[in-house]
Tab-separated table of C-alpha atoms and ligand atoms in Angstrom:
chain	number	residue	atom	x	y	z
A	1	UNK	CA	67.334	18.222	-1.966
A	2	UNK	CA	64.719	20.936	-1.553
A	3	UNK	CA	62.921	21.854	1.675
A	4	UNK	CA	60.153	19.703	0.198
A	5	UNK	CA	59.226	16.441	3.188
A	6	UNK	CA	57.550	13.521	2.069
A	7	UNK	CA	54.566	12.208	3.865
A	8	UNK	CA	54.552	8.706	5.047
A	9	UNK	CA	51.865	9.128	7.985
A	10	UNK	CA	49.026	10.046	5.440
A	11	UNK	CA	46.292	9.076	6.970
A	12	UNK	CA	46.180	9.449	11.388
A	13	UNK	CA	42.339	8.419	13.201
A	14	UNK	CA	41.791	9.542	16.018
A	15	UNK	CA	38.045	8.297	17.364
A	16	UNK	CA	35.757	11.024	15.383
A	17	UNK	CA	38.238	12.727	12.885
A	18	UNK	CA	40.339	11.491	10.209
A	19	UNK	CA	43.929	13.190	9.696
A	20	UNK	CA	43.879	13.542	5.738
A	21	UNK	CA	46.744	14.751	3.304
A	22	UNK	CA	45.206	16.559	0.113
A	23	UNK	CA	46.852	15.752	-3.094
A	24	UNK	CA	46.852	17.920	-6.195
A	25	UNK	CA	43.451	16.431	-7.339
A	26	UNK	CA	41.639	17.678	-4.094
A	27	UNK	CA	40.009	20.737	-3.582
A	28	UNK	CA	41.489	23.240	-1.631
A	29	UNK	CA	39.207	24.439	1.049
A	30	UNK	CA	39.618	27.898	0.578
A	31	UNK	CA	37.249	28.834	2.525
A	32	UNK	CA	38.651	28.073	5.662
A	33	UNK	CA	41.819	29.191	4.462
A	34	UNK	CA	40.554	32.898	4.020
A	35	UNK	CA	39.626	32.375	7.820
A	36	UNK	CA	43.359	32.703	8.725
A	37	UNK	CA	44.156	34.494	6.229
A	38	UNK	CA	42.155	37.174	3.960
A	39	UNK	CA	44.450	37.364	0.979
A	40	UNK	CA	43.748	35.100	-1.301
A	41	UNK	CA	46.737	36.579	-3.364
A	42	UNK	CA	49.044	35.446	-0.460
A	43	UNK	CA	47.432	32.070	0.147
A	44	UNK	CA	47.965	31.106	-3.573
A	45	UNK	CA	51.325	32.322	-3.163
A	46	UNK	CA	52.183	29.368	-0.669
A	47	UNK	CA	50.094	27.022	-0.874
A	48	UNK	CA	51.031	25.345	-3.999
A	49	UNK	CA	54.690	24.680	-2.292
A	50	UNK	CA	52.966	23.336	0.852
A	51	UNK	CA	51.366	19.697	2.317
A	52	UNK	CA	47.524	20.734	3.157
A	53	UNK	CA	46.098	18.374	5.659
A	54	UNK	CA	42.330	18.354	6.792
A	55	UNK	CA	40.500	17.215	9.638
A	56	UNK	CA	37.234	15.311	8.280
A	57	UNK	CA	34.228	14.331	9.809
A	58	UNK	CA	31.450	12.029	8.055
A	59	UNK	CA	33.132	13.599	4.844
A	60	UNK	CA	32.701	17.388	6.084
A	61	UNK	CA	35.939	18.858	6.354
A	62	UNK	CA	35.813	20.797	9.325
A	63	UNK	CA	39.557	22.324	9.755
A	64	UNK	CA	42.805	22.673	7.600
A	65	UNK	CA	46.225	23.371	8.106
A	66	UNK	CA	49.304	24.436	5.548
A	67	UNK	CA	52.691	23.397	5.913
A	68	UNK	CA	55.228	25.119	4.299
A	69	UNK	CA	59.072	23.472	4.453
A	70	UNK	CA	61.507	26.378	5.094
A	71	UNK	CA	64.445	24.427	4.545
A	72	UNK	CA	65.190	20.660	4.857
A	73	UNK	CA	65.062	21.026	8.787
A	74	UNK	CA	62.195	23.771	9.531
A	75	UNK	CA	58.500	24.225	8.488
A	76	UNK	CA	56.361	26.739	8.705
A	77	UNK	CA	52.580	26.336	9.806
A	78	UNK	CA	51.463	29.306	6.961
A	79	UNK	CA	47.076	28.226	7.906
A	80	UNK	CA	45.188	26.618	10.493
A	81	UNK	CA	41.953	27.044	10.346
A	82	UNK	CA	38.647	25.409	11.596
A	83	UNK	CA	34.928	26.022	10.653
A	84	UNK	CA	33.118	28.722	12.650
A	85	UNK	CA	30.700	26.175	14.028
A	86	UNK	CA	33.290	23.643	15.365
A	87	UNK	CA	35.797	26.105	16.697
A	88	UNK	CA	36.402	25.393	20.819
A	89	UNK	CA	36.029	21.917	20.341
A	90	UNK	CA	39.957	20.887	20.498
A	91	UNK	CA	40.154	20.385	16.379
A	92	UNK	CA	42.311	23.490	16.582
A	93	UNK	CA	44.621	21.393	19.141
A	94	UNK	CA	43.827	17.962	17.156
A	95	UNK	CA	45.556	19.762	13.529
A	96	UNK	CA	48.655	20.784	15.469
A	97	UNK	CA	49.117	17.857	16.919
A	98	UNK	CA	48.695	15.700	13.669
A	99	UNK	CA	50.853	17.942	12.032
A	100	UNK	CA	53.525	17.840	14.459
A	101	UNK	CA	54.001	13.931	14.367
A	102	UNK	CA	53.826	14.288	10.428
A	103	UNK	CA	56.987	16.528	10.499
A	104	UNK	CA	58.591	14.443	13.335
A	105	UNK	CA	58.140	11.910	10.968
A	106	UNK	CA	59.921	13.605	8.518
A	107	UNK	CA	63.049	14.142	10.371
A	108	UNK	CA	62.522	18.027	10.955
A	109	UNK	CA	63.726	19.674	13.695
A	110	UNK	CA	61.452	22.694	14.140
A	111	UNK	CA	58.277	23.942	13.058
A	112	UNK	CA	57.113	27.186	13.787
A	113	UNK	CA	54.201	29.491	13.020
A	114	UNK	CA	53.550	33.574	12.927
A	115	UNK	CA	50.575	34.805	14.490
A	116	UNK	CA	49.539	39.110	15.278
A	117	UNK	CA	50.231	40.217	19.075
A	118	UNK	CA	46.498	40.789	18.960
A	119	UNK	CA	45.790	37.191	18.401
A	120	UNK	CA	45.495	36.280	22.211
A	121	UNK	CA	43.294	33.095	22.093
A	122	UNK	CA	45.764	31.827	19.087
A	123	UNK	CA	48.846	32.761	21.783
A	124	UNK	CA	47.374	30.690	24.242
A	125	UNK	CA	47.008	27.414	22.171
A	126	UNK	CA	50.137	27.501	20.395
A	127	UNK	CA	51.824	28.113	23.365
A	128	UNK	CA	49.908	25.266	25.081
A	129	UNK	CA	51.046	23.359	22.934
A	130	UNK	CA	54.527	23.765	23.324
A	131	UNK	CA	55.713	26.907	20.950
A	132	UNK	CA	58.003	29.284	22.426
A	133	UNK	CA	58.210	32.961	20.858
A	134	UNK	CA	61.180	33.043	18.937
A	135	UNK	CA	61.034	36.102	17.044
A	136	UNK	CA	59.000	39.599	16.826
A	137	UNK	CA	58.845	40.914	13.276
A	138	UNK	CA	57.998	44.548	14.181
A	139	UNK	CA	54.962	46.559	12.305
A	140	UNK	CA	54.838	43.627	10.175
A	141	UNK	CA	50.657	44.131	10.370
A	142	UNK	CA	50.949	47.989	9.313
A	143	UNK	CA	53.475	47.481	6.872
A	144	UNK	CA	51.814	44.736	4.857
A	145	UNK	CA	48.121	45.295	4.997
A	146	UNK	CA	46.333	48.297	3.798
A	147	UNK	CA	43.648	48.582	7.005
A	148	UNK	CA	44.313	49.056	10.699
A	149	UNK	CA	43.753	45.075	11.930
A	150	UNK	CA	41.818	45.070	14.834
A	151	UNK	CA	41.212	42.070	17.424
A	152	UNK	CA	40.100	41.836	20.984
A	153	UNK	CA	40.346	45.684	21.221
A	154	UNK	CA	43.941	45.592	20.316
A	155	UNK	CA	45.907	47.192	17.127
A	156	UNK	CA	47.506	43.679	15.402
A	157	UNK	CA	50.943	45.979	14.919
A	158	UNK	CA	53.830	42.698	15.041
A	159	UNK	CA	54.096	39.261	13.965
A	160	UNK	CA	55.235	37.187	16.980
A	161	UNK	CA	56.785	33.686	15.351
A	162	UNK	CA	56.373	30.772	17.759
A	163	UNK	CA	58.375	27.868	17.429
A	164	UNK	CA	58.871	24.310	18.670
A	165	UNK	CA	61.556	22.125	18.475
A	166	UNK	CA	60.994	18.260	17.479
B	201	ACO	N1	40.218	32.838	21.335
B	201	ACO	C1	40.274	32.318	22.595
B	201	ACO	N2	40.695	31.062	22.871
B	201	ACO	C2	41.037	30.297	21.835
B	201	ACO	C3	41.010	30.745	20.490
B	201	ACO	C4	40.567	32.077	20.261
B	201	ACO	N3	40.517	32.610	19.010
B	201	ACO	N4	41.430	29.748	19.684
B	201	ACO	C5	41.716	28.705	20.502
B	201	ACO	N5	41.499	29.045	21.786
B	201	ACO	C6	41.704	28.205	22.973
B	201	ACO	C7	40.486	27.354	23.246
B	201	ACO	O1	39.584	28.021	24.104
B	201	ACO	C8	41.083	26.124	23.900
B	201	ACO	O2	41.353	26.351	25.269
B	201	ACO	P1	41.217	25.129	26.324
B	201	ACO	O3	42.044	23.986	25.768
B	201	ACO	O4	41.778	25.710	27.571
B	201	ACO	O5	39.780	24.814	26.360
B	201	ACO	C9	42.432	25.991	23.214
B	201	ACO	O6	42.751	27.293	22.682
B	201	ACO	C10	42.395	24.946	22.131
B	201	ACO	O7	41.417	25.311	21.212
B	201	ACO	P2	40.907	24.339	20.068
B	201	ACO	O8	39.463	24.042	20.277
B	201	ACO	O9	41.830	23.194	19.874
B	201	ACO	O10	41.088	25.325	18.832
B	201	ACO	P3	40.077	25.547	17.614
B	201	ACO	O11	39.536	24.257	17.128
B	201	ACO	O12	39.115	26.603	17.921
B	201	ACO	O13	41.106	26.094	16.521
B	201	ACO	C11	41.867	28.125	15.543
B	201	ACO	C12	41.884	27.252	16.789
B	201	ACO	C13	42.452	27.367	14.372
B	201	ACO	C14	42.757	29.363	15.825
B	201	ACO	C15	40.393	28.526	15.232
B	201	ACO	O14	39.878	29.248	16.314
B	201	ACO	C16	40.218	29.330	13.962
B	201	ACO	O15	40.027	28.778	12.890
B	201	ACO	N6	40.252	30.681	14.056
B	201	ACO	C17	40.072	31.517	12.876
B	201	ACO	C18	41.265	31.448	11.941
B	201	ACO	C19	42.574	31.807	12.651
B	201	ACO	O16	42.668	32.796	13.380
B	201	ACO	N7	43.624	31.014	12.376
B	201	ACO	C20	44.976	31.237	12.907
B	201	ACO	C21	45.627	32.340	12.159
B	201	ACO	S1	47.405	32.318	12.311
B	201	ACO	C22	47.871	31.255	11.052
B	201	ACO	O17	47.083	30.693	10.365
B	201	ACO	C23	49.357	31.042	10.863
């Protein structure tokens, strides 16, 4: 068996949002995904091998987030991302959690997700909701992108890698 899960909570509601697994047929909202992530190169490099879910609203998808199965027990969170204008507004929070009972679901036992040590509001959510640093991939920033990364006034240098256990 591959790291591949199935999905058998397709669809979650919560009052204003719907929970929504893409299939093959769907469009992938790229634009979001170049939110979290500005190579398109590397996006296309994972997320053929990943579930996408959305977060809809009145048919506007307003957030996205890639899962990515490591191996039969782990999966990666590889993009979250939510529109500009709806940012703040707990979808952020609302993806994760989704995502978290899908892979529960699933039987995994840890999902984790990589994020710069310049990414402070992202360190404060995903440790909000319950990831623990796990891992600091050093220069990983500098050694993989061509320009300095800059956020909040501070060099993005390593990849911290957050995970929770399920
Ligand atoms: N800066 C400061 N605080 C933030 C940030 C941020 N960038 N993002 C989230 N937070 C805080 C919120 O203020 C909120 O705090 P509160 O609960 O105390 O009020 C909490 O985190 C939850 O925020 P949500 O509203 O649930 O998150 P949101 O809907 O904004 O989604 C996300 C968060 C996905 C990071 C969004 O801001 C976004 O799309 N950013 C651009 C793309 C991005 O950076 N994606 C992550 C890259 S890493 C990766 O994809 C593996």
């Amino acid at each position: 068996m591959d790291g591949k899960f199935t999905n058998k909570a397709k669809t979650v509601m919560s009052p204003n949002l719907t929970f929504k697994k893409l299939d093959k047929r769907d469009q992938i909202p790229y634009d979001l995904l170049l939110l979290a992530d500005p190579s398109k190169v590397l996006v296309d490099g994972y997320v053929m091998q990943s579930e996408v879910y959305i977060a809809i609203q009145n048919e506007e998808t307003l957030g996205v987030i890639v899962l990515f199965p490591l191996t039969t027990k782990a999966v990666e969170i590889k993009n979250i991302a939510v529109k500009p204008a709806f940012q703040g507004k707990g979808i952020g929070s609302y993806l994760i959690e989704n995502a978290l009972k899908v892979v529960a679901l699933n039987k995994k036992e840890s999902i984790c997700i990589g994020t710069a040590n310049s990414s402070v509001g992202q360190l404060y959510l995903y440790q909000k909701l319950g990831f623990e640093i796990t891992e600091i991939k050093k220069n990983f920033f500098i050694d993989n992108y061509p320009e300095p990364i800059y956020e909040n006034g501070i060099q993005a240098k390593h990849m911290l890698v957050l995970t929770r256990q399920l």
